[in-house]
Amino acid sequence: MSSARPHVLVVYKRTTYQRYQGQSSARLAQLLREKDSSVENLLASHEAHLATMRKTRAALERLGCDATFVHKVRTAPEGKIDLVVTVGGDGTLLWASHIVDAKTKMVAINSAPETSVGYFCAGTGENVEEVLESALTGKLRATKLTRMGVEIDGECVSRRVLNDVLFSHRCPAAASKYQIRFRDREESQLSSGIWAGPAAGSTAAIRSAGGKVLPIGSRKLQWV
């Protein structure tokens, strides 16, 4: 690392426990006391996430970073950011990817690997300092992911779709009529909708709908 302090933006999730606690704490407390199956892993995941957050803060301090922690960020950060770190699961990375340009490095830390999906995550609380140091020094192997742009009636909705999009009727039970054009081919369809996405989104809903899992570094898009 250079002598200047690296500027790091940390985007972290709120746990399910934290979200429910503010809405119906009495009911949640009752379920936790009763050890109800619906909240079996809720508190354990929450505590694992908080522990990973503490380890992430400590690691960034030891690495001499100027770190800013935010829960949700809707616009691109001001000033130079050397690294964006997400602490949560894949959903946290996907959220943060919407505001990050192609030149900014990102690394994801799975804060509760026992219960959280971390397909895109490079580490956990157990090796967070090692992963962050490798990312900051350029030693961590990077993977470039293709993102997709989306327009509706000629108006750009997003140019940074990493996962997938679903075009459908507002009512999921209703049929959608649409035309697909690709190069010199055109086809009219009537169905429940169409999923479209790049390789990073090919392991989720698109796969469940019959799509293929694309190599993670592929630049192809697919729709089903």
Coordinates of N, CA and C in Angstrom, one line a residue:
M1 N 0.8 -1.2 0.0 CA 0.0 0.0 0.0 C 0.9 1.2 0.0
S2 N 0.4 2.3 -0.5 CA 1.1 3.6 -0.6 C 1.1 4.2 0.8
S3 N 1.9 5.3 1.0 CA 2.0 6.0 2.3 C 0.7 6.7 2.6
A4 N -0.1 7.1 1.6 CA -1.4 7.7 1.9 C -2.4 6.7 2.4
R5 N -3.3 7.2 3.3 CA -4.3 6.3 3.9 C -5.3 5.9 2.9
P6 N -5.5 4.7 2.6 CA -6.5 4.3 1.6 C -7.9 4.7 2.1
H7 N -8.7 5.2 1.2 CA -10.1 5.6 1.5 C -11.0 4.4 1.2
V8 N -11.7 3.9 2.2 CA -12.5 2.7 2.1 C -14.0 3.0 2.4
L9 N -14.9 2.6 1.6 CA -16.3 2.7 1.9 C -16.9 1.4 2.2
V10 N -17.4 1.2 3.4 CA -18.0 0.0 3.9 C -19.5 0.1 3.9
V11 N -20.1 -0.8 3.1 CA -21.6 -0.8 3.0 C -22.0 -2.1 3.7
Y12 N -22.8 -2.0 4.8 CA -23.2 -3.1 5.6 C -24.7 -3.3 5.6
K13 N -25.2 -4.5 5.9 CA -26.6 -4.7 5.9 C -27.1 -4.6 7.3
R14 N -28.4 -4.4 7.4 CA -29.1 -4.6 8.7 C -29.6 -6.0 8.8
T15 N -29.5 -6.6 9.9 CA -29.9 -8.0 10.0 C -31.4 -8.1 10.1
T16 N -32.0 -9.3 9.8 CA -33.4 -9.5 9.9 C -33.8 -9.2 11.4
Y17 N -33.0 -9.6 12.3 CA -33.3 -9.3 13.7 C -33.5 -7.8 14.0
Q18 N -32.6 -7.0 13.4 CA -32.6 -5.6 13.6 C -33.9 -5.0 13.0
R19 N -34.3 -5.5 11.8 CA -35.4 -5.0 11.1 C -36.7 -5.3 11.8
Y20 N -36.8 -6.5 12.3 CA -38.0 -6.9 13.1 C -38.1 -6.3 14.4
Q21 N -37.0 -6.1 15.1 CA -36.9 -5.6 16.4 C -37.7 -4.2 16.5
G22 N -37.5 -3.4 15.5 CA -38.1 -2.0 15.6 C -39.6 -2.1 15.3
Q23 N -40.1 -3.2 14.7 CA -41.5 -3.2 14.3 C -42.4 -3.9 15.3
S24 N -41.9 -5.0 15.8 CA -42.8 -5.8 16.7 C -41.9 -6.5 17.7
S25 N -41.2 -5.7 18.5 CA -40.2 -6.3 19.5 C -40.9 -7.2 20.5
A26 N -42.1 -6.9 20.9 CA -42.7 -7.8 21.9 C -43.0 -9.2 21.4
R27 N -43.5 -9.2 20.2 CA -43.7 -10.5 19.5 C -42.4 -11.3 19.3
L28 N -41.4 -10.5 18.8 CA -40.1 -11.2 18.5 C -39.5 -11.7 19.8
A29 N -39.6 -10.9 20.9 CA -39.0 -11.4 22.1 C -39.7 -12.7 22.6
Q30 N -41.0 -12.7 22.4 CA -41.8 -13.9 22.8 C -41.3 -15.1 22.0
L31 N -41.2 -15.0 20.7 CA -40.8 -16.1 19.8 C -39.4 -16.5 20.2
L32 N -38.5 -15.6 20.5 CA -37.1 -16.0 20.9 C -37.1 -16.7 22.2
R33 N -38.0 -16.3 23.2 CA -38.0 -17.0 24.5 C -38.5 -18.4 24.3
E34 N -39.5 -18.5 23.4 CA -40.1 -19.9 23.2 C -39.2 -20.7 22.3
K35 N -38.2 -20.1 21.7 CA -37.3 -20.8 20.8 C -38.1 -21.4 19.6
D36 N -39.0 -20.6 19.1 CA -39.8 -20.9 18.0 C -39.0 -21.2 16.8
S37 N -39.4 -22.2 16.0 CA -38.6 -22.6 14.8 C -38.5 -21.4 13.8
S38 N -39.4 -20.5 13.8 CA -39.4 -19.4 12.8 C -38.3 -18.4 13.1
V39 N -37.7 -18.4 14.3 CA -36.6 -17.5 14.6 C -35.4 -18.3 15.1
E40 N -35.3 -19.5 14.7 CA -34.3 -20.4 15.2 C -32.9 -19.9 15.0
N41 N -32.6 -19.3 13.8 CA -31.3 -18.8 13.5 C -31.2 -17.3 13.5
L42 N -32.3 -16.7 13.9 CA -32.3 -15.2 13.8 C -31.3 -14.5 14.7
L43 N -31.2 -14.9 15.9 CA -30.3 -14.2 16.8 C -28.9 -14.6 16.6
A44 N -28.6 -15.9 16.3 CA -27.3 -16.4 16.0 C -26.7 -15.6 14.8
S45 N -27.5 -15.5 13.7 CA -27.1 -14.7 12.5 C -26.8 -13.3 12.8
H46 N -27.6 -12.7 13.7 CA -27.5 -11.3 14.1 C -26.1 -11.1 14.8
E47 N -25.9 -12.0 15.8 CA -24.6 -11.9 16.6 C -23.4 -12.2 15.7
A48 N -23.5 -13.1 14.7 CA -22.4 -13.4 13.8 C -22.1 -12.1 13.0
H49 N -23.2 -11.5 12.5 CA -23.0 -10.3 11.7 C -22.3 -9.2 12.5
L50 N -22.7 -8.9 13.7 CA -22.1 -7.9 14.6 C -20.7 -8.2 14.9
A51 N -20.4 -9.5 15.1 CA -19.0 -9.9 15.3 C -18.1 -9.6 14.1
T52 N -18.7 -9.9 12.9 CA -17.9 -9.6 11.7 C -17.7 -8.1 11.5
M53 N -18.7 -7.3 11.8 CA -18.6 -5.9 11.7 C -17.5 -5.4 12.6
R54 N -17.4 -5.9 13.8 CA -16.3 -5.5 14.8 C -15.0 -5.9 14.2
K55 N -14.9 -7.1 13.7 CA -13.6 -7.5 13.1 C -13.2 -6.7 11.9
T56 N -14.2 -6.3 11.1 CA -13.9 -5.5 9.9 C -13.4 -4.1 10.3
R57 N -14.0 -3.5 11.3 CA -13.6 -2.2 11.8 C -12.2 -2.2 12.3
A58 N -11.9 -3.3 13.1 CA -10.6 -3.4 13.7 C -9.5 -3.7 12.6
A59 N -9.9 -4.5 11.6 CA -8.9 -4.8 10.6 C -8.6 -3.5 9.8
L60 N -9.6 -2.7 9.4 CA -9.3 -1.5 8.7 C -8.5 -0.5 9.5
E61 N -8.7 -0.5 10.8 CA -7.9 0.4 11.6 C -6.4 0.0 11.6
R62 N -6.2 -1.3 11.8 CA -4.9 -1.9 11.8 C -4.2 -1.7 10.4
L63 N -5.0 -1.7 9.4 CA -4.4 -1.5 8.0 C -4.2 0.0 7.7
G64 N -4.6 0.9 8.6 CA -4.4 2.3 8.4 C -5.3 2.9 7.4
C65 N -6.5 2.4 7.3 CA -7.5 3.0 6.3 C -8.3 4.1 6.9
D66 N -8.7 5.0 6.0 CA -9.7 6.0 6.3 C -11.1 5.4 5.9
A67 N -11.8 4.8 6.8 CA -13.0 4.1 6.5 C -14.3 4.8 6.8
T68 N -15.3 4.8 5.9 CA -16.6 5.3 6.2 C -17.6 4.1 6.1
F69 N -18.4 4.0 7.2 CA -19.4 2.9 7.3 C -20.8 3.5 7.0
V70 N -21.5 2.9 6.0 CA -22.9 3.3 5.7 C -23.8 2.1 5.6
H71 N -25.0 2.3 6.0 CA -26.0 1.1 5.9 C -26.5 1.0 4.5
K72 N -27.1 2.1 3.9 CA -27.6 2.1 2.6 C -27.0 3.3 1.9
V73 N -26.6 3.2 0.6 CA -26.1 4.3 -0.1 C -26.8 4.2 -1.5
R74 N -27.4 5.4 -1.9 CA -28.2 5.4 -3.1 C -27.5 6.2 -4.2
T75 N -26.5 6.9 -3.9 CA -25.8 7.7 -4.9 C -24.3 7.4 -4.8
A76 N -23.6 7.6 -5.9 CA -22.1 7.4 -5.9 C -21.4 8.2 -4.9
P77 N -20.5 7.6 -4.1 CA -19.8 8.4 -3.1 C -18.9 9.5 -3.7
E78 N -18.8 10.6 -3.0 CA -18.0 11.7 -3.4 C -16.5 11.5 -3.1
G79 N -15.7 12.0 -4.0 CA -14.3 11.8 -3.7 C -13.7 10.5 -4.2
K80 N -12.5 10.3 -4.0 CA -11.8 9.0 -4.5 C -12.0 7.9 -3.5
I81 N -12.5 6.8 -3.9 CA -12.6 5.6 -3.1 C -11.7 4.5 -3.6
D82 N -10.8 4.1 -2.7 CA -9.8 3.0 -3.2 C -10.5 1.6 -3.1
L83 N -11.4 1.5 -2.3 CA -12.0 0.1 -2.1 C -13.4 0.3 -1.5
V84 N -14.4 -0.5 -2.1 CA -15.7 -0.6 -1.5 C -15.8 -2.0 -0.9
V85 N -16.1 -2.1 0.4 CA -16.2 -3.3 1.1 C -17.7 -3.5 1.5
T86 N -18.3 -4.6 1.2 CA -19.6 -4.9 1.6 C -19.6 -6.0 2.7
V87 N -20.4 -5.8 3.7 CA -20.4 -6.7 4.9 C -21.9 -7.2 5.0
G88 N -22.1 -8.4 4.6 CA -23.5 -9.0 4.6 C -23.4 -10.3 3.8
G89 N -24.2 -10.3 2.8 CA -24.2 -11.4 1.9 C -24.2 -11.0 0.4
D90 N -24.7 -11.8 -0.5 CA -24.7 -11.4 -1.9 C -25.6 -10.2 -2.1
G91 N -26.7 -10.2 -1.4 CA -27.7 -9.1 -1.5 C -27.1 -7.7 -1.3
T92 N -26.2 -7.7 -0.3 CA -25.5 -6.4 0.1 C -24.6 -6.0 -1.0
L93 N -23.9 -6.9 -1.6 CA -23.0 -6.6 -2.7 C -23.8 -6.1 -3.9
L94 N -24.9 -6.8 -4.2 CA -25.7 -6.4 -5.4 C -26.2 -5.0 -5.2
W95 N -26.7 -4.6 -4.0 CA -27.1 -3.3 -3.7 C -26.0 -2.3 -3.9
A96 N -24.9 -2.5 -3.4 CA -23.8 -1.6 -3.5 C -23.3 -1.4 -4.9
S97 N -23.4 -2.5 -5.7 CA -22.9 -2.5 -7.1 C -23.6 -1.5 -7.9
H98 N -24.8 -1.0 -7.5 CA -25.6 -0.1 -8.3 C -25.0 1.3 -8.3
I99 N -24.1 1.6 -7.3 CA -23.6 3.0 -7.2 C -22.1 3.0 -7.5
V100 N -21.5 1.9 -7.9 CA -20.1 1.8 -8.1 C -19.7 1.8 -9.6
D101 N -18.8 2.6 -10.0 CA -18.4 2.6 -11.4 C -17.4 1.4 -11.7
A102 N -17.1 1.3 -12.9 CA -16.3 0.1 -13.4 C -14.9 0.2 -12.9
K103 N -14.4 1.3 -12.5 CA -13.0 1.5 -12.1 C -12.8 1.2 -10.6
T104 N -13.9 1.2 -9.8 CA -13.7 1.1 -8.4 C -13.7 -0.4 -8.0
K105 N -12.7 -0.8 -7.2 CA -12.6 -2.2 -6.7 C -13.6 -2.4 -5.6
M106 N -14.2 -3.7 -5.6 CA -15.1 -4.1 -4.6 C -14.7 -5.4 -4.0
V107 N -15.0 -5.6 -2.8 CA -14.8 -6.9 -2.2 C -15.9 -7.2 -1.1
A108 N -16.4 -8.4 -1.1 CA -17.5 -8.7 -0.3 C -17.1 -9.7 0.8
I109 N -17.6 -9.4 2.1 CA -17.4 -10.2 3.2 C -18.7 -10.8 3.7
N110 N -18.8 -12.1 3.8 CA -20.0 -12.8 4.2 C -20.0 -12.7 5.8
S111 N -20.9 -12.0 6.3 CA -20.9 -11.7 7.8 C -21.5 -12.8 8.6
A112 N -22.3 -13.7 8.0 CA -22.9 -14.8 8.7 C -23.0 -16.0 7.8
P113 N -21.9 -16.7 7.5 CA -21.8 -17.7 6.4 C -22.7 -18.9 6.7
E114 N -23.0 -19.1 8.0 CA -23.9 -20.3 8.3 C -25.3 -20.2 7.8
T115 N -25.7 -18.9 7.6 CA -27.1 -18.7 7.2 C -27.2 -17.8 6.0
S116 N -26.2 -17.2 5.5 CA -26.2 -16.2 4.4 C -25.5 -16.7 3.2
V117 N -26.2 -16.5 2.0 CA -25.6 -16.9 0.8 C -24.4 -15.9 0.4
G118 N -23.3 -16.5 0.1 CA -22.1 -15.7 -0.2 C -21.4 -16.1 -1.4
Y119 N -22.1 -16.3 -2.5 CA -21.5 -16.7 -3.8 C -20.4 -15.8 -4.3
F120 N -20.7 -14.5 -4.1 CA -19.7 -13.4 -4.5 C -18.7 -13.0 -3.5
C121 N -18.8 -13.6 -2.3 CA -18.0 -13.1 -1.2 C -16.6 -13.7 -1.2
A122 N -15.6 -12.9 -0.9 CA -14.2 -13.4 -0.9 C -13.7 -13.8 0.5
G123 N -14.5 -13.5 1.5 CA -14.1 -13.9 2.9 C -15.2 -13.8 3.9
T124 N -14.8 -14.1 5.1 CA -15.8 -14.1 6.2 C -15.1 -13.4 7.4
G125 N -15.7 -13.3 8.5 CA -15.1 -12.7 9.7 C -13.8 -13.4 10.1
E126 N -13.7 -14.7 9.7 CA -12.5 -15.4 10.2 C -11.2 -15.0 9.5
N127 N -11.4 -14.5 8.2 CA -10.2 -14.1 7.5 C -10.3 -12.7 6.9
V128 N -11.1 -11.8 7.5 CA -11.4 -10.5 7.0 C -10.2 -9.7 6.8
E129 N -9.3 -9.7 7.8 CA -8.1 -8.8 7.6 C -7.2 -9.2 6.5
E130 N -7.0 -10.5 6.4 CA -6.2 -11.1 5.3 C -6.8 -10.7 3.9
V131 N -8.1 -10.8 3.8 CA -8.8 -10.5 2.5 C -8.7 -9.0 2.2
L132 N -8.9 -8.2 3.2 CA -8.9 -6.7 3.0 C -7.5 -6.3 2.6
E133 N -6.5 -6.8 3.3 CA -5.1 -6.4 3.0 C -4.7 -6.8 1.6
S134 N -5.2 -8.0 1.2 CA -4.9 -8.5 -0.2 C -5.6 -7.6 -1.2
A135 N -6.8 -7.2 -0.9 CA -7.6 -6.4 -1.9 C -6.9 -5.0 -2.0
L136 N -6.5 -4.4 -0.9 CA -5.9 -3.1 -0.9 C -4.5 -3.1 -1.6
T137 N -3.8 -4.2 -1.5 CA -2.4 -4.3 -2.1 C -2.5 -4.8 -3.5
G138 N -3.6 -5.2 -4.0 CA -3.7 -5.8 -5.3 C -3.4 -7.2 -5.5
K139 N -3.2 -7.9 -4.3 CA -2.8 -9.3 -4.4 C -4.0 -10.3 -4.5
L140 N -5.2 -9.8 -4.2 CA -6.4 -10.6 -4.3 C -6.8 -10.7 -5.7
R141 N -7.0 -11.9 -6.2 CA -7.3 -12.1 -7.6 C -8.7 -11.5 -7.9
A142 N -8.7 -10.7 -8.9 CA -9.9 -9.9 -9.3 C -10.7 -10.7 -10.3
T143 N -12.0 -10.5 -10.3 CA -12.9 -11.1 -11.3 C -13.7 -9.9 -11.8
K144 N -13.7 -9.7 -13.1 CA -14.5 -8.7 -13.7 C -15.9 -9.2 -14.1
L145 N -16.9 -8.5 -13.6 CA -18.3 -9.0 -13.8 C -19.0 -8.1 -14.8
T146 N -19.7 -8.7 -15.7 CA -20.5 -7.9 -16.7 C -21.8 -7.4 -16.1
R147 N -22.1 -6.1 -16.3 CA -23.4 -5.6 -15.9 C -24.2 -5.2 -17.1
M148 N -25.5 -5.0 -16.9 CA -26.4 -4.9 -18.0 C -27.1 -3.5 -17.9
G149 N -27.4 -2.9 -19.0 CA -28.1 -1.7 -19.0 C -29.6 -2.0 -19.3
V150 N -30.5 -1.2 -18.7 CA -31.9 -1.4 -19.0 C -32.6 -0.1 -19.3
E151 N -33.4 -0.1 -20.4 CA -34.1 1.1 -20.8 C -35.6 0.7 -20.9
I152 N -36.5 1.6 -20.6 CA -37.9 1.5 -20.7 C -38.4 2.6 -21.6
D153 N -39.0 2.3 -22.7 CA -39.5 3.3 -23.7 C -38.4 4.4 -24.0
G154 N -37.2 3.9 -24.2 CA -36.1 4.7 -24.5 C -35.4 5.5 -23.4
E155 N -36.0 5.3 -22.2 CA -35.4 6.0 -21.0 C -34.6 5.0 -20.2
C156 N -33.3 5.4 -19.9 CA -32.4 4.6 -19.1 C -32.9 4.4 -17.7
V157 N -33.1 3.2 -17.2 CA -33.5 2.9 -15.8 C -32.2 2.6 -15.0
S158 N -31.3 1.9 -15.6 CA -30.1 1.6 -14.9 C -29.1 1.0 -15.9
R159 N -27.8 1.4 -15.7 CA -26.7 0.8 -16.5 C -25.8 -0.1 -15.7
R160 N -26.3 -0.4 -14.5 CA -25.5 -1.2 -13.6 C -26.2 -2.4 -13.0
V161 N -26.9 -3.1 -13.8 CA -27.7 -4.3 -13.4 C -26.7 -5.5 -13.3
L162 N -26.4 -6.0 -12.1 CA -25.5 -7.1 -12.0 C -26.2 -8.4 -11.9
N163 N -27.4 -8.4 -11.4 CA -28.1 -9.7 -11.1 C -29.0 -10.0 -12.3
D164 N -30.3 -9.5 -12.2 CA -31.2 -9.8 -13.3 C -32.4 -8.8 -13.2
V165 N -33.2 -8.8 -14.3 CA -34.4 -8.0 -14.3 C -35.6 -8.9 -14.7
L166 N -36.8 -8.5 -14.2 CA -38.0 -9.2 -14.7 C -38.9 -8.2 -15.3
F167 N -39.2 -8.5 -16.5 CA -40.3 -7.7 -17.2 C -41.6 -8.5 -17.2
S168 N -42.6 -7.9 -16.5 CA -43.8 -8.6 -16.4 C -45.0 -7.6 -16.1
H169 N -46.2 -8.1 -16.1 CA -47.3 -7.3 -15.7 C -47.2 -7.0 -14.3
R170 N -47.8 -5.9 -13.9 CA -47.8 -5.5 -12.4 C -48.5 -6.6 -11.6
C171 N -49.4 -7.2 -12.1 CA -50.1 -8.4 -11.4 C -49.4 -9.6 -11.9
P172 N -48.7 -10.3 -11.0 CA -47.9 -11.5 -11.5 C -48.8 -12.6 -12.1
A173 N -50.1 -12.6 -11.8 CA -50.9 -13.7 -12.4 C -51.4 -13.3 -13.8
A174 N -51.2 -12.1 -14.3 CA -51.6 -11.7 -15.6 C -50.6 -12.0 -16.6
A175 N -51.0 -12.2 -17.9 CA -50.1 -12.5 -19.0 C -49.6 -11.1 -19.6
S176 N -48.3 -11.2 -20.1 CA -47.7 -10.1 -20.7 C -47.5 -10.4 -22.2
K177 N -47.8 -9.4 -23.0 CA -47.6 -9.5 -24.4 C -46.4 -8.6 -24.8
Y178 N -45.4 -9.1 -25.5 CA -44.2 -8.4 -25.8 C -43.5 -8.9 -27.0
Q179 N -42.6 -8.2 -27.6 CA -41.8 -8.6 -28.7 C -40.3 -8.6 -28.3
I180 N -39.6 -9.6 -28.8 CA -38.2 -9.8 -28.6 C -37.5 -9.6 -29.9
R181 N -36.5 -8.7 -29.9 CA -35.7 -8.5 -31.1 C -34.3 -8.7 -30.7
F182 N -33.6 -9.5 -31.6 CA -32.2 -9.8 -31.4 C -31.5 -9.9 -32.8
R183 N -30.7 -8.9 -33.1 CA -30.1 -8.8 -34.4 C -31.2 -8.8 -35.5
D184 N -31.2 -9.8 -36.3 CA -32.2 -9.8 -37.4 C -33.4 -10.7 -37.1
R185 N -33.6 -11.1 -35.9 CA -34.7 -11.9 -35.5 C -35.7 -11.2 -34.6
E186 N -36.9 -11.5 -34.8 CA -38.0 -10.8 -34.0 C -39.1 -11.8 -33.7
E187 N -39.6 -11.8 -32.5 CA -40.6 -12.8 -32.1 C -41.6 -12.2 -31.1
S188 N -42.9 -12.4 -31.4 CA -43.9 -12.0 -30.5 C -44.3 -13.1 -29.5
Q189 N -44.4 -12.7 -28.2 CA -44.7 -13.7 -27.2 C -45.8 -13.2 -26.3
L190 N -46.5 -14.2 -25.7 CA -47.5 -13.9 -24.6 C -47.2 -14.9 -23.5
S191 N -46.8 -14.4 -22.4 CA -46.4 -15.3 -21.3 C -46.5 -14.5 -19.9
S192 N -46.0 -15.1 -18.9 CA -46.0 -14.5 -17.6 C -44.9 -13.5 -17.4
G193 N -44.0 -13.3 -18.4 CA -43.0 -12.3 -18.4 C -41.6 -12.9 -18.9
I194 N -40.6 -12.1 -18.7 CA -39.3 -12.6 -19.2 C -38.2 -12.1 -18.2
W195 N -37.3 -13.1 -17.9 CA -36.2 -12.8 -17.1 C -35.0 -12.5 -18.0
A196 N -34.2 -11.5 -17.7 CA -33.0 -11.2 -18.4 C -31.9 -10.8 -17.5
G197 N -30.6 -11.2 -17.8 CA -29.5 -10.9 -16.9 C -28.2 -11.3 -17.4
P198 N -27.1 -10.8 -16.8 CA -25.8 -11.2 -17.2 C -25.4 -12.4 -16.4
A199 N -24.1 -12.8 -16.6 CA -23.6 -14.1 -16.0 C -23.8 -14.1 -14.5
A200 N -23.6 -13.0 -13.8 CA -23.6 -13.0 -12.4 C -25.0 -13.3 -11.8
G201 N -26.0 -13.1 -12.7 CA -27.4 -13.4 -12.2 C -27.9 -14.7 -12.7
S202 N -27.0 -15.5 -13.3 CA -27.5 -16.8 -14.0 C -27.7 -17.9 -13.0
T203 N -27.3 -17.8 -11.8 CA -27.4 -18.9 -10.8 C -28.7 -18.8 -10.0
A204 N -29.5 -17.7 -10.1 CA -30.6 -17.5 -9.2 C -31.9 -17.8 -10.0
A205 N -32.8 -16.7 -10.1 CA -34.1 -16.9 -10.7 C -34.1 -17.4 -12.1
I206 N -33.1 -16.9 -12.9 CA -33.0 -17.3 -14.3 C -32.7 -18.8 -14.4
R207 N -31.9 -19.3 -13.5 CA -31.6 -20.8 -13.5 C -32.9 -21.5 -13.1
S208 N -33.6 -21.0 -12.2 CA -34.8 -21.7 -11.7 C -35.9 -21.7 -12.8
A209 N -35.8 -20.7 -13.7 CA -36.8 -20.6 -14.8 C -36.3 -21.4 -16.0
G210 N -35.2 -22.1 -15.9 CA -34.7 -22.9 -17.1 C -33.5 -22.4 -17.8
G211 N -32.9 -21.3 -17.3 CA -31.7 -20.8 -18.0 C -30.5 -21.6 -17.6
K212 N -29.4 -21.2 -18.3 CA -28.1 -21.9 -18.1 C -27.3 -21.1 -17.1
V213 N -26.4 -21.7 -16.4 CA -25.5 -21.1 -15.5 C -24.3 -20.7 -16.4
L214 N -24.0 -19.4 -16.5 CA -22.9 -19.0 -17.4 C -21.6 -18.9 -16.6
P215 N -20.5 -19.0 -17.2 CA -19.2 -18.8 -16.5 C -19.2 -17.4 -15.9
I216 N -18.7 -17.3 -14.7 CA -18.8 -16.0 -14.0 C -18.2 -14.8 -14.7
G217 N -17.2 -15.1 -15.5 CA -16.5 -14.0 -16.3 C -17.1 -13.8 -17.7
S218 N -18.2 -14.5 -18.0 CA -18.8 -14.4 -19.3 C -19.3 -13.0 -19.6
R219 N -19.3 -12.5 -20.8 CA -19.9 -11.2 -21.1 C -21.2 -11.4 -21.8
K220 N -21.7 -12.6 -21.8 CA -23.0 -12.9 -22.5 C -24.2 -12.5 -21.6
L221 N -25.3 -12.2 -22.2 CA -26.6 -12.0 -21.5 C -27.5 -13.1 -22.0
Q222 N -28.5 -13.4 -21.1 CA -29.5 -14.4 -21.5 C -30.8 -14.0 -21.0
W223 N -31.9 -14.5 -21.7 CA -33.2 -14.3 -21.2 C -34.0 -15.6 -21.3
V224 N -35.0 -15.7 -20.4 CA -35.8 -16.9 -20.5 C -37.3 -16.5 -20.2

